[in-house]
Short mmCIF file of C-alpha atoms and ligand atoms in Angstrom, two decimals:
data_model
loop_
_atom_site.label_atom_id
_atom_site.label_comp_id
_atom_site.label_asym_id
_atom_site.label_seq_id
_atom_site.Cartn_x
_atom_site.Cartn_y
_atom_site.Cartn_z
CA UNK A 1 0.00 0.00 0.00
CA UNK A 2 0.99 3.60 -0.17
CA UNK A 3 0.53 5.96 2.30
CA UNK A 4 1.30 9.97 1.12
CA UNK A 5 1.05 13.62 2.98
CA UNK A 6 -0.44 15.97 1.21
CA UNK A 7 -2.17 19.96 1.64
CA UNK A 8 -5.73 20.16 0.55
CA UNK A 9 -7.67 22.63 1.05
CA UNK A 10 -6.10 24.77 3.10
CA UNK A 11 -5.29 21.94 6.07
CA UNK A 12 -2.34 18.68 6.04
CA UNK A 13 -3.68 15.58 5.23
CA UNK A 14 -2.56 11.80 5.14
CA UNK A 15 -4.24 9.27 3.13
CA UNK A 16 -4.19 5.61 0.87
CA UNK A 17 -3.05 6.14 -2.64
CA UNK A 18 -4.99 4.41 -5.52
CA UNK A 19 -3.52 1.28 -7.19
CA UNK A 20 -3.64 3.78 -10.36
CA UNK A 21 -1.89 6.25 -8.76
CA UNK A 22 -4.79 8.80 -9.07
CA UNK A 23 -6.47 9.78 -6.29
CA UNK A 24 -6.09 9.26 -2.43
CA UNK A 25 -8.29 8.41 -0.19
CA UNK A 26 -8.16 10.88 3.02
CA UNK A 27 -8.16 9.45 6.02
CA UNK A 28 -10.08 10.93 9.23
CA UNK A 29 -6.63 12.24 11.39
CA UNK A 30 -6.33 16.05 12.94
CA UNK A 31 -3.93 18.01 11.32
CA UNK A 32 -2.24 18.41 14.10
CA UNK A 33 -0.78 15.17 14.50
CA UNK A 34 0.69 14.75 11.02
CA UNK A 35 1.79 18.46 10.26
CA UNK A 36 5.16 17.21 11.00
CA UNK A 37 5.03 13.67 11.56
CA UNK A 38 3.10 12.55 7.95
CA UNK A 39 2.63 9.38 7.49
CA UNK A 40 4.58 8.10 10.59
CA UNK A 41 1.51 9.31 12.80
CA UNK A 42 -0.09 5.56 10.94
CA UNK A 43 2.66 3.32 12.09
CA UNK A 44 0.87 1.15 14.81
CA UNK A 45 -2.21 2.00 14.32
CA UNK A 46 -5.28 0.44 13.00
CA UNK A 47 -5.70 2.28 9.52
CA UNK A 48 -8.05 5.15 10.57
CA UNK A 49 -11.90 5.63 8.29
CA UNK A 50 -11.42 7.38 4.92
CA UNK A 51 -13.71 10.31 5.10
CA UNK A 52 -13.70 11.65 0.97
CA UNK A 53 -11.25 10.38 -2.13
CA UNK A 54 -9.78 12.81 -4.20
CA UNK A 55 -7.92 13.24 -7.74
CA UNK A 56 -4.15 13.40 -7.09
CA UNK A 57 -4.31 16.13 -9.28
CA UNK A 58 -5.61 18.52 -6.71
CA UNK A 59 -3.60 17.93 -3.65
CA UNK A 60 -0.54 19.27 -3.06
CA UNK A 61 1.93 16.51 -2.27
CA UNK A 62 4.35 17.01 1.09
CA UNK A 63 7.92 14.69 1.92
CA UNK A 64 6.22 11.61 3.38
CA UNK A 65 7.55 12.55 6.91
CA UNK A 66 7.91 16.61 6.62
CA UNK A 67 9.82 16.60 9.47
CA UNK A 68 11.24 13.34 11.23
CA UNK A 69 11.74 13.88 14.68
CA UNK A 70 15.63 12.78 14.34
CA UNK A 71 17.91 13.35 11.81
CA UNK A 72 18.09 10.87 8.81
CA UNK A 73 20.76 8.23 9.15
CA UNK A 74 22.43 7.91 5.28
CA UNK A 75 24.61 5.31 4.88
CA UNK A 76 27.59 6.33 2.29
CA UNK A 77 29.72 4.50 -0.22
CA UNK A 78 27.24 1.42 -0.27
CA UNK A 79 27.23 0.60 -3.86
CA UNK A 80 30.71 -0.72 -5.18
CA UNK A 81 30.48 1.26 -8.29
CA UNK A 82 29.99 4.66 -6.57
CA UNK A 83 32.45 3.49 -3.97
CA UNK A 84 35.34 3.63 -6.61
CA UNK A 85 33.46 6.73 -8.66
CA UNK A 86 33.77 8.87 -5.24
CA UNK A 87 37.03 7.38 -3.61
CA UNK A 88 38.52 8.91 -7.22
CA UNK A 89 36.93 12.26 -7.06
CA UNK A 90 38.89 14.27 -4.87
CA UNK A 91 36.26 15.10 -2.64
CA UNK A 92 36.31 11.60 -0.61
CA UNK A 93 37.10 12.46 2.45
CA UNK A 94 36.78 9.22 4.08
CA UNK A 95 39.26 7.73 1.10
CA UNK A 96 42.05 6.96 3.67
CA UNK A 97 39.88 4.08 4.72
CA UNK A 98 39.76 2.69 1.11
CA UNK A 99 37.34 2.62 -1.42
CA UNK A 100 34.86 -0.17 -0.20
CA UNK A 101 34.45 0.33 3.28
CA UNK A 102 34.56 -2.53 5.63
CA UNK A 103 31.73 -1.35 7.71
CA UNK A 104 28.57 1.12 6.72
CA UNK A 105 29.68 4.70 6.71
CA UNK A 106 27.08 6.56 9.07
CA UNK A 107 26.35 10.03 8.93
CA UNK A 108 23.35 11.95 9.01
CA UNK A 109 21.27 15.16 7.25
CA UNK A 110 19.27 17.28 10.07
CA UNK A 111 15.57 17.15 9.89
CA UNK A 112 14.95 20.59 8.53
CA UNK A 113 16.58 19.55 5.22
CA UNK A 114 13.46 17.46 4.07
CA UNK A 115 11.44 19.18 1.39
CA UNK A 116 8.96 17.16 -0.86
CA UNK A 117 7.95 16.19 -4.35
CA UNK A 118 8.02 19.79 -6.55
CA UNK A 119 9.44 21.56 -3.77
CA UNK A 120 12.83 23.55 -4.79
CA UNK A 121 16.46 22.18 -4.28
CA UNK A 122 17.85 25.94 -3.22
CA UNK A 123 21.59 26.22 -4.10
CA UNK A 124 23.45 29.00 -2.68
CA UNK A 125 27.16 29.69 -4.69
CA UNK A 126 28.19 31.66 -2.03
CA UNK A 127 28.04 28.78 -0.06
CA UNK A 128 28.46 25.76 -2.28
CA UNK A 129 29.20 25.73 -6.44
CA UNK A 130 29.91 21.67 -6.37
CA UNK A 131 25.56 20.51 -5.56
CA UNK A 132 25.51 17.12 -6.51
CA UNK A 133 21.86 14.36 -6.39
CA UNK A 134 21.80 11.06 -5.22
CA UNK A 135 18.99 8.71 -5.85
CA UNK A 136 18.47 6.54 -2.63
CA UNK A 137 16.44 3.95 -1.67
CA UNK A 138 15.20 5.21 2.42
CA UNK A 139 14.05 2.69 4.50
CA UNK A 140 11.18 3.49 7.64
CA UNK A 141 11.39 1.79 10.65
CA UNK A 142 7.77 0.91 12.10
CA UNK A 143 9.12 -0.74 15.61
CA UNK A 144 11.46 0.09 17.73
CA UNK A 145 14.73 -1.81 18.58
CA UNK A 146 17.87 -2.41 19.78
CA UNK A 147 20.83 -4.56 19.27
CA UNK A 148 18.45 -6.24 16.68
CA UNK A 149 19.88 -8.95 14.79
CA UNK A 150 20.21 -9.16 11.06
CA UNK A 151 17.56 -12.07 11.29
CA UNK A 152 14.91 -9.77 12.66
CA UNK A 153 15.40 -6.49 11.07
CA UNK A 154 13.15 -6.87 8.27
CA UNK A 155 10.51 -6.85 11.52
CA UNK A 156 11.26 -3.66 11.90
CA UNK A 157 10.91 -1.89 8.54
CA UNK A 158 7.27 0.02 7.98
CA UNK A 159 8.16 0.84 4.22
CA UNK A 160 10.33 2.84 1.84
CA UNK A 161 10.58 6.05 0.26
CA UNK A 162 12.71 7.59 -2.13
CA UNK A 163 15.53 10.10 -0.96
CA UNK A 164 17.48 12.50 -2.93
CA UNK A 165 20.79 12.92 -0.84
CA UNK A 166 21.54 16.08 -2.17
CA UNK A 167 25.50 16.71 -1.52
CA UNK A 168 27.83 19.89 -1.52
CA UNK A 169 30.63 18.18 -2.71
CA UNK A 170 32.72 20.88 -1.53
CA UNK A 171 32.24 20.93 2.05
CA UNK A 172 31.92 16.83 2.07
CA UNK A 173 36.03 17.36 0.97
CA UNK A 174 36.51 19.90 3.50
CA UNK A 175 34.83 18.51 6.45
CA UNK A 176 36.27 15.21 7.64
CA UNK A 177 32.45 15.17 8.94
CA UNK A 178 29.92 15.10 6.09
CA UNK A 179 26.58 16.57 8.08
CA UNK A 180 27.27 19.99 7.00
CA UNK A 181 27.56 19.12 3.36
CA UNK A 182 24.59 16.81 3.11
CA UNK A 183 22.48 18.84 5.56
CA UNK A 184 21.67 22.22 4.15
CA UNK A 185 18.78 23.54 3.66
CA UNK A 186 15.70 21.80 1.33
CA UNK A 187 19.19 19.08 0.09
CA UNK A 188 16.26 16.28 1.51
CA UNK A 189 13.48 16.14 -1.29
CA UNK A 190 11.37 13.05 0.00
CA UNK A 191 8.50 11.09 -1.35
CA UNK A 192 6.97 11.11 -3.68
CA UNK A 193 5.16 9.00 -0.70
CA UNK A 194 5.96 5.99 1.48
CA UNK A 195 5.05 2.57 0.28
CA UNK A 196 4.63 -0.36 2.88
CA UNK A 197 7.28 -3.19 2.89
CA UNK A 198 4.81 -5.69 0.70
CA UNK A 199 5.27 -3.25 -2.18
CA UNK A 200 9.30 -3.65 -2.86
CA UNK A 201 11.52 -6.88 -3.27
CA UNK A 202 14.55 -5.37 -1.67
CA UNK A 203 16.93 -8.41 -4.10
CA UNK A 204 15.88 -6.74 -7.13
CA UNK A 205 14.42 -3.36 -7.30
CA UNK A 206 15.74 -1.07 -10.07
CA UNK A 207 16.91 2.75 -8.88
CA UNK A 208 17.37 5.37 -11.31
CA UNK A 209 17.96 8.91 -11.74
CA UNK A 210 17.68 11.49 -14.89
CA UNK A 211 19.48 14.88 -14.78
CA UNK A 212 17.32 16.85 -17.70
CA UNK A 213 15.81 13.84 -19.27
CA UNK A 214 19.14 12.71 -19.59
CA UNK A 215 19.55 9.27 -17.75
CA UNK A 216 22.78 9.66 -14.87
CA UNK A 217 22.18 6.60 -12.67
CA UNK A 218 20.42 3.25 -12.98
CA UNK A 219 21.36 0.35 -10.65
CA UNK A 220 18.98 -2.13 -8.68
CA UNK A 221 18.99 -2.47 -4.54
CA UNK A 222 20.31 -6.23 -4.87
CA UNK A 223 23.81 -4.88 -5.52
CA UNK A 224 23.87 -2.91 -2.20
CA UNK A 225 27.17 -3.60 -0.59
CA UNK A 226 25.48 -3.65 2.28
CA UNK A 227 22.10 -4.45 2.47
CA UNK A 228 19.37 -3.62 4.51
CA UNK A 229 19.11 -5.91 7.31
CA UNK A 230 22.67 -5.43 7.64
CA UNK A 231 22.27 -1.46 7.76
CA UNK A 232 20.01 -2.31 10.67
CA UNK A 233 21.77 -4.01 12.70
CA UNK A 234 24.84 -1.94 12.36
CA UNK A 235 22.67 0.97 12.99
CA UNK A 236 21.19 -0.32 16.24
CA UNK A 237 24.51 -1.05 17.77
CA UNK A 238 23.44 0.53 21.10
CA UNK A 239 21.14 3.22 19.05
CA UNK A 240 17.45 2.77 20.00
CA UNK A 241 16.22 2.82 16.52
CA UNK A 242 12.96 4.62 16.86
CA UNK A 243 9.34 4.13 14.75
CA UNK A 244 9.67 7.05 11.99
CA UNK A 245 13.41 6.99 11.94
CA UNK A 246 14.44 7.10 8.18
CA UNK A 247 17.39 5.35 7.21
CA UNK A 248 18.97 5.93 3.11
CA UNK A 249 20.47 3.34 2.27
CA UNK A 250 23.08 4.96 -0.51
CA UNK A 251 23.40 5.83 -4.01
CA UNK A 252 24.97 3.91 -6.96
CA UNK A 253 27.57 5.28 -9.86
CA UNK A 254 26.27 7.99 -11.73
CA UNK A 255 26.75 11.29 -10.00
CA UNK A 256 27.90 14.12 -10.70
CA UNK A 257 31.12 14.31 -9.79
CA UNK A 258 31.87 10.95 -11.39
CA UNK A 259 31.87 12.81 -14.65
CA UNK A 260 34.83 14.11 -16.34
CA UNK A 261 34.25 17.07 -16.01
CA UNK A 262 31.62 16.77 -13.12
CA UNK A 263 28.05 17.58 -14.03
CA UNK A 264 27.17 19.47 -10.86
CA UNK A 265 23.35 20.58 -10.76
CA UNK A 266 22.70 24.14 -12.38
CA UNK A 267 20.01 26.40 -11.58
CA UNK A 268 16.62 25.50 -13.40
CA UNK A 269 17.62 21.26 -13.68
CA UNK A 270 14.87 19.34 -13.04
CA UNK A 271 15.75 15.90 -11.13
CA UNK A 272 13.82 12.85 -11.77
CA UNK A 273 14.59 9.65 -9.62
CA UNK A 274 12.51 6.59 -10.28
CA UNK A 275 12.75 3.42 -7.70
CA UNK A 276 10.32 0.63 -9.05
CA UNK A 277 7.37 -0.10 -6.67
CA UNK A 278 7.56 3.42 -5.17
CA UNK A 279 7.43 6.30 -8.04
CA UNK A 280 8.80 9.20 -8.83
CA UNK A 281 10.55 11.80 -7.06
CA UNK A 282 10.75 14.86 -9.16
CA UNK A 283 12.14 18.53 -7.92
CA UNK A 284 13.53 21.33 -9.99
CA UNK A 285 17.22 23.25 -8.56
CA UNK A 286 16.80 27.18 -7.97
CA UNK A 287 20.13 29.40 -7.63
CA UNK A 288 19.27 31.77 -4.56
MG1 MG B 1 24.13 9.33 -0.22
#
């Protein structure tokens, strides 16, 4: 099933998306409780009573979670083609530890990043002139744990939803730390909504990303170097993972910094990322 946020009518809203993709069903739950929280405010509950369906067309869709209450774990370098794309880019600064790292690479983007389908990705060249996309599979965690075993992760997962891990290359080279690159503001377009763990067959899913129409990245989740349960369990090493946390789970070869010379995003590109059995994630890049 999938679950989206959306504005109608002057008010936030969660509700079921069609099988055809065009309309949602709005379910009966205050604003108030999913202003922030989206879709999350569902995990654990009964489904609530859908009070009205109504054509995609008119609703204005939000990130899935418009603002987690945590920061979003990212895992980095988790695709072996990206690992060697980035470990030869100069801007790797975790390339002391090799180009395939032995464990996940952690780091996180701060919750005010997250902006949703449509919304802007705002670069600033007085801050940044090296903006790069990455099309991500994101994982949300419906039960809480810790110290959970590979075995039992998958127990954990509520759905997925795409991620665009929108990088200043830049200051990911100049901070040994990558939060401050990955974490400015609107660099987390979400959505386009979150689909329940039924929907996706984590061994073969395809990912893919288009720059301009032009096609940058296409890979498939089953050649994650590390996959999700593992991601889990690594993450929950004596970190409560929480229901609503959102975990992304890393991009594959194809960005832009892997060209020669880098394709960096300009103002007025349009990103498209496409991971089968969720949708499309589409948002345009403004210069301030
Ligand atoms: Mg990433």
């Amino acid at each position: 099933m999938k679950f989206a946020t959306f504005d109608w009518n002057g008010a936030r809203h969660v509700g079921r998306v069609s099988g055809d993709g065009a309309a949602v069903e709005r379910f009966d739950v205050a604003a108030e409780r999913v202003r922030e929280a989206g879709v999350s405010a569902l995990i654990g509950n009964p489904l609530p009573k859908v009070t009205q369906t109504i054509r995609l067309a008119e609703v204005s869709l939000c990130a899935p979670i418009p603002r987690p209450r945590r920061n979003i774990f990212c895992v980095g370098k988790n695709y072996y083609d990206h690992a060697h794309e980035f470990a030869n880019s100069g801007f790797d600064s975790s390339a002391a530890q090799g180009a395939v790292p032995k464990a996940p690479i952690i780091f996180s983007k701060v919750p005010e990043s997250v902006v949703g389908p449509g919304a802007a990705i705002r670069i600033d060249p007085t801050v940044s002139t090296s903006v790069d996309y990455e099309v991500e599979l994101a994982v949300i965690v419906g039960k809480a744990g810790r110290n959970i075993a590979k075995a039992d992760a998958m127990a954990h997962v509520w759905g997925y939803t795409i991620v665009n891990d929108v990088t200043a290359r830049d200051l990911q080279g100049l901070h040994s730390q990558w939060l401050i690159g990955k974490s400015q503001d609107t660099f987390c377009p979400m959505g386009p909504w979150a689909v329940t763990t039924d929907g996706l067959d984590l061994a073969d899913t395809s990912v893919k990303c288009w720059v301009n129409g032009e096609l940058r990245q296409e890979s498939n989740t089953g050649l994650l170097i590390f996959d999700v349960p593992t991601i889990i369990a690594a993450l929950s090493n004596g970190i409560t993972l929480l229901p609503g946390d959102v975990i992304a789970t890393g991009t594959p070869a194809g960005v832009g910094l892997g060209f020669k010379p880098p394709k960096f995003l300009r103002d007025g590109d349009v990103v498209r990322q496409e991971i089968a059995g969720i949708g499309v994630l589409e948002n345009r890049v403004e210069r301030l």
